[in-house]
Coordinates of C-alpha atoms in Angstrom, one line a residue:
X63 CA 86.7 105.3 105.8
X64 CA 89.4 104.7 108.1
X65 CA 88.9 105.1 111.6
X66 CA 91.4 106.8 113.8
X67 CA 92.4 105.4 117.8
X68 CA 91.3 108.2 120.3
X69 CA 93.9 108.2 122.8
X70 CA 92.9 110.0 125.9
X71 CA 95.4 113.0 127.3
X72 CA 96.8 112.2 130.6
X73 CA 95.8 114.5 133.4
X74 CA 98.0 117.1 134.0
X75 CA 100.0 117.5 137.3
X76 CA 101.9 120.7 138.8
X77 CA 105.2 118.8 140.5
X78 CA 108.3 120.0 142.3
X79 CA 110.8 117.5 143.9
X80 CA 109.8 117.0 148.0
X81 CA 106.9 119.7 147.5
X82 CA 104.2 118.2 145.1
X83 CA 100.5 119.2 144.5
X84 CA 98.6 116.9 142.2
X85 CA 94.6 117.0 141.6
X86 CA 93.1 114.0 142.9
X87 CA 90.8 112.4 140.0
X88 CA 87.0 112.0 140.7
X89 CA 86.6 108.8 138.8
X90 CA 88.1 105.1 139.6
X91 CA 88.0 103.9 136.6
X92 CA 90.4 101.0 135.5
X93 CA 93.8 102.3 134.1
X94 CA 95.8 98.8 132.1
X95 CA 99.3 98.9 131.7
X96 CA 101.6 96.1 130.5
X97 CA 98.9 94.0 130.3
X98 CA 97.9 94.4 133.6
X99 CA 94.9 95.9 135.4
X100 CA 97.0 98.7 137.8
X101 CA 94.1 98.9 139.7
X102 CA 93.4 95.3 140.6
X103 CA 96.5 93.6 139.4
X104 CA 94.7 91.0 137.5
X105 CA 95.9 89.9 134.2
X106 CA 93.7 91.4 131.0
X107 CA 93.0 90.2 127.7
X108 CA 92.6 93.8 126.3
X109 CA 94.5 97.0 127.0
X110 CA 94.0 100.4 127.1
X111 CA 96.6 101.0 124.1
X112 CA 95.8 104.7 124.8
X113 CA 96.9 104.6 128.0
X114 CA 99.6 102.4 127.3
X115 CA 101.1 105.0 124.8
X116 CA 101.0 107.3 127.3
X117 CA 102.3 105.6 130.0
X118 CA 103.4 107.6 132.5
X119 CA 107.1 108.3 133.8
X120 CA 107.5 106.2 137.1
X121 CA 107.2 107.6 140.4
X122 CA 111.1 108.6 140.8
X123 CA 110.4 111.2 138.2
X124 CA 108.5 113.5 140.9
X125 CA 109.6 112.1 143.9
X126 CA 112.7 111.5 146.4
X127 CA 112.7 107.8 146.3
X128 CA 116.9 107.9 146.9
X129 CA 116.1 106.9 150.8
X130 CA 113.5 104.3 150.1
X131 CA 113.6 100.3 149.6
X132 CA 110.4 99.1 148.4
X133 CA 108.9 95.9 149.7
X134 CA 106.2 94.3 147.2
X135 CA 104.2 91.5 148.0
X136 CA 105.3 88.8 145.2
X137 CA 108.7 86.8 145.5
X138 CA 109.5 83.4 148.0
X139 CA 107.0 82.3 150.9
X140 CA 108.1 84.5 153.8
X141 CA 110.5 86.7 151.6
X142 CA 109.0 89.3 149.6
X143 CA 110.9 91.0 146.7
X144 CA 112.5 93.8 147.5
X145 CA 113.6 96.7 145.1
X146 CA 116.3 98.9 145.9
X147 CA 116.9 102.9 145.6
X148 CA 119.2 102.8 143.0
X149 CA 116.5 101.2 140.7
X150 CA 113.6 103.0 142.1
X151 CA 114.7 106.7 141.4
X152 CA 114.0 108.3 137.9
X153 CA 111.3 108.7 135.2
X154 CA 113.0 105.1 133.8
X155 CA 112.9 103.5 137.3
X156 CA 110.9 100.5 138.6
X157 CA 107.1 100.6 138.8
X158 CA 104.5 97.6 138.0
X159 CA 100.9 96.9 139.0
X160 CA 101.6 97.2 142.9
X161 CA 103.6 100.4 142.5
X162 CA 103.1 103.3 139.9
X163 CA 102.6 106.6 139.1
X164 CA 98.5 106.9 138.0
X165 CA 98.0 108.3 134.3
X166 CA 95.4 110.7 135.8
X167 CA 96.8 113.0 138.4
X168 CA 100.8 111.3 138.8
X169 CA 100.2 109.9 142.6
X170 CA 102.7 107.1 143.7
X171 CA 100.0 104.4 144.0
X172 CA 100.8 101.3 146.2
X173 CA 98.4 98.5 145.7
X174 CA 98.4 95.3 148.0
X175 CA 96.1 92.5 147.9
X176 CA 94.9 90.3 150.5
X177 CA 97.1 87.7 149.0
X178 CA 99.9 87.8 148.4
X179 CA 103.8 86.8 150.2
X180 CA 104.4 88.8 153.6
X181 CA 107.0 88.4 155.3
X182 CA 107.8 86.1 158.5
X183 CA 106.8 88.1 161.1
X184 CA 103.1 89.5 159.3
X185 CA 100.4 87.5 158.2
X186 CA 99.4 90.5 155.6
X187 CA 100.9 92.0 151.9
X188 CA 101.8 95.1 151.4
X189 CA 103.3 97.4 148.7
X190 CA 105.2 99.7 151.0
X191 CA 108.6 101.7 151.0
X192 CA 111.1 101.0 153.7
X193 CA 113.6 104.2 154.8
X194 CA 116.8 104.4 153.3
X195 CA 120.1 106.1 153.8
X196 CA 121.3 107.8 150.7
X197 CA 124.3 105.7 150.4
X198 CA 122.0 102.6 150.0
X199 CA 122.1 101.3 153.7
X200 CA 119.1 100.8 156.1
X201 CA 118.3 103.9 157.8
X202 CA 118.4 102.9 161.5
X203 CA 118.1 106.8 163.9
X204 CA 118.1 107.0 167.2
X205 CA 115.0 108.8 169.4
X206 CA 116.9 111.4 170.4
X207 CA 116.8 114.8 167.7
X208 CA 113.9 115.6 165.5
X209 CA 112.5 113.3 163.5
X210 CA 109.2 113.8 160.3
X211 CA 107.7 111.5 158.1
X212 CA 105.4 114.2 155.9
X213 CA 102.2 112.9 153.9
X214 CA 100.1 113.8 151.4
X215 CA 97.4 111.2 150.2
X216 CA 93.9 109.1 149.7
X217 CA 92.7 105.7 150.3
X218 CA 91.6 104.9 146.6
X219 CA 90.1 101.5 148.5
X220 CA 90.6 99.7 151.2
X221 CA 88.9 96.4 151.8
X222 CA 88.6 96.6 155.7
X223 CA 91.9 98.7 157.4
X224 CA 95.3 99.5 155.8
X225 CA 98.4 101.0 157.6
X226 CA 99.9 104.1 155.1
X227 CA 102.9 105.1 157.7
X228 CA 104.8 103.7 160.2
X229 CA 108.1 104.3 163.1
X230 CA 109.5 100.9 163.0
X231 CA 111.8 99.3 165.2
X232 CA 116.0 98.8 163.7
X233 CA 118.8 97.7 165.7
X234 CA 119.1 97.3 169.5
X235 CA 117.3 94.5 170.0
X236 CA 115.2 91.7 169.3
X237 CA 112.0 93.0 169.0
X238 CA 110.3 93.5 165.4
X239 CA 107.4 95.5 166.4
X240 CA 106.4 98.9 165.2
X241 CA 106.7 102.0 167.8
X242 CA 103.5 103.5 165.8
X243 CA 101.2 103.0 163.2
X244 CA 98.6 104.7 161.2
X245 CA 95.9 103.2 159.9
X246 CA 93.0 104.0 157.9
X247 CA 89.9 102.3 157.9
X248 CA 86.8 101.4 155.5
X249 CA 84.9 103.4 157.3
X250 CA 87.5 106.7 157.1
X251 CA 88.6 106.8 160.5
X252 CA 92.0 107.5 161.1
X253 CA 93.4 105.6 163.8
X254 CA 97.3 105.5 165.4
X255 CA 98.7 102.5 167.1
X256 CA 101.5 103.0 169.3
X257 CA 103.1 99.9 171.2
X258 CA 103.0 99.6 174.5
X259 CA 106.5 97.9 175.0
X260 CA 109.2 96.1 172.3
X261 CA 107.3 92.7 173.1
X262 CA 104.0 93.8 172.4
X263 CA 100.5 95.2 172.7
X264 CA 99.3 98.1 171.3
X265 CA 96.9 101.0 171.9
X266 CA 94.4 102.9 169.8
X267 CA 93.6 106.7 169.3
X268 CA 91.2 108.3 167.0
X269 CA 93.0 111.2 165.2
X270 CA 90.7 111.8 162.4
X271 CA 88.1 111.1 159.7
X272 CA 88.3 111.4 155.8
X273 CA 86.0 109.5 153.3
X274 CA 87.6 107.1 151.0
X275 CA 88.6 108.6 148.1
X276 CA 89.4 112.3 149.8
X277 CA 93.3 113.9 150.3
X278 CA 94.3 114.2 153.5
X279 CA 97.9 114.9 155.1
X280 CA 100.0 113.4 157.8
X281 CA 103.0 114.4 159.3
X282 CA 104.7 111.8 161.7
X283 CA 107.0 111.7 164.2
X284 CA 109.1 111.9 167.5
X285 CA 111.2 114.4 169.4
X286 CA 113.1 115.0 171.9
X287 CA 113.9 111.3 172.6
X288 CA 110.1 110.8 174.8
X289 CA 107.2 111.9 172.7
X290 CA 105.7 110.6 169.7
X291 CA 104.1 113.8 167.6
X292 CA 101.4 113.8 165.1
X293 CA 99.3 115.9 162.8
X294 CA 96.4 114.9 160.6
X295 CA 95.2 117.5 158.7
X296 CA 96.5 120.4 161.0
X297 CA 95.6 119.0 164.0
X298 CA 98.3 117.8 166.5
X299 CA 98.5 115.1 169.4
X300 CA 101.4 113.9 171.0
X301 CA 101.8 110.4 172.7
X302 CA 104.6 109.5 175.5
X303 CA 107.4 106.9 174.4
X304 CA 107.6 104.6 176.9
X305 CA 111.2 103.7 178.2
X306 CA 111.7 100.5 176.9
X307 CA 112.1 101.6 173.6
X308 CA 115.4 103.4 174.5
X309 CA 117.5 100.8 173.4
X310 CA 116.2 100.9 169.6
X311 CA 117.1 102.6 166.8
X312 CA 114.0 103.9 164.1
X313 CA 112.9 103.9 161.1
X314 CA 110.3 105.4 158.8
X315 CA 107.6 103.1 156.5
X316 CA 104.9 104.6 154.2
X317 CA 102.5 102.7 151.1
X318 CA 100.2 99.9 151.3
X319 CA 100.4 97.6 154.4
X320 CA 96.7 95.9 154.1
X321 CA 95.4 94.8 157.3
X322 CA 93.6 91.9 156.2
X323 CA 94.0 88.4 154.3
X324 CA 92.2 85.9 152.2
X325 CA 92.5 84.0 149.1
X326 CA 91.7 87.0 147.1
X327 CA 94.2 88.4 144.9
X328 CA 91.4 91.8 143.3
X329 CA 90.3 92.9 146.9
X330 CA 92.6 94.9 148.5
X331 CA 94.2 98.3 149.4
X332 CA 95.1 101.1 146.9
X333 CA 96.5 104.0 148.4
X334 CA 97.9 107.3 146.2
X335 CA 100.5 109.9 147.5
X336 CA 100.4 113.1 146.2
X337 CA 103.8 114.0 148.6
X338 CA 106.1 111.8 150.5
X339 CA 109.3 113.6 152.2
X340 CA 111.2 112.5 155.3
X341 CA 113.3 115.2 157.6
X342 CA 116.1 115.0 160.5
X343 CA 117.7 117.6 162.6

């Protein structure tokens, strides 16, 4: 009697470029693809071949990526690879085992383990998309105007604390330092960090808790040239920008930017977006 594979149906997803809603899968069990387990990164010895013949489209099929760089944490010592928009965006573009679309509910998943290359000014990996303008440059805005980074997504697991947005500091200066970041932490607090000054220091606020595992939303940031704004789940805080970030232009950040380090390459933070738009006016 010959037996027949069972290949298991991938979960189905209602999507719409910029607006997607996705149902977040209860399970966490391991999805391999390309030989690779997505969810740890290790290498495997046996695959899913059900999964693999139904691997799904990459993440430029449902989402925007055309004003996004992704930064992975593989590559040279202080120079992690970097994959461009033009190869990102598309059912056909780039994923691997740090970025995909999941089989089960079609999230952009960013995985970054606690080892792996960072770059020179960061002592942690991350998987994590860098703002783009559409005709492939660096985005780099000024204060001034309106300014949103919009979220939809859940900490699959996070090892101690992983940042999943950031305003980053561009041109007009030296400084390399975030003017915000949000983090989200083992515990499910949701914390922002906003710097006190281009050189440094930085200053907590508890904006929320979630579970690991649960959807949330975020929408970040500024307007009107002074004041940071932020909404977790509906509710809204704003934070002053001090002065001495006049000078510099922004950009947005959103993925996988694990707060901690150590030699191993299976712990780590996964985190799954179910939307991911940016907006200025």
């Amino acid at each position: 009697m010959r037996i027949r594979p069972l290949l298991l149906p991938l979960a189905t997803a209602a999507a719409a470029l910029g607006t997607l809603a996705f149902v977040a899968p209860a399970s966490s069990t391991p999805l391999f693809l390309k030989g690779v387990d997505a969810r740890s990164g290790s290498s495997v010895s046996s695959i899913d071949t059900g999964a693999l013949t139904n691997a799904p489209a990459a993440p430029g099929a449902t989402f925007d990526l055309s004003v996004w760089e992704l930064q992975e944490p593989v590559g040279s010592p202080g120079s992690p690879t970097t994959i461009p928009s033009s190869r990102l965006q598309g059912a056909n573009g780039f994923q691997d085992a740090y970025f995909y679309s999941d089989a089960r509910d079609g999230a952009m998943t960013f995985w970054a383990p606690e080892k792996g290359v960072t770059t020179p000014n960061s002592h942690y990996a991350r998987s994590e998309l860098r703002e783009m303008n559409r005709d492939g440059s660096p985005a780099n805005w000024s204060l001034g105007g309106t300014h949103r980074l919009n979220a939809t997504l859940r900490v699959v697991s996070v090892t101690s604390n992983v940042c999943v947005g950031q305003i980053h500091l561009g041109e007009g200066g030296p400084s390399t330092k975030p003017l915000v970041e949000l983090y989200y932490r083992a515990n499910g607090d949701i914390v922002l960090g906003t710097e006190n000054s281009p050189s440094g220091g930085q200053t907590t606020h508890a904006v929320g808790q979630v579970p690991v595992g649960k959807t949330w939303s975020y929408t970040l940031g500024v307007s009107g040239g002074h004041t940071i704004d932020l909404t977790v789940n509906g509710s809204t805080t704003h934070y002053a920008i001090p002065s001495s970030f006049n000078s510099y232009q922004q950009y947005f950040k959103a993925g996988s930017y694990n707060q901690s380090s150590s030699s191993s390459t299976t712990k780590g933070a996964r985190v799954a977006f179910y939307k991911l738009t940016v907006a200025h006016s």
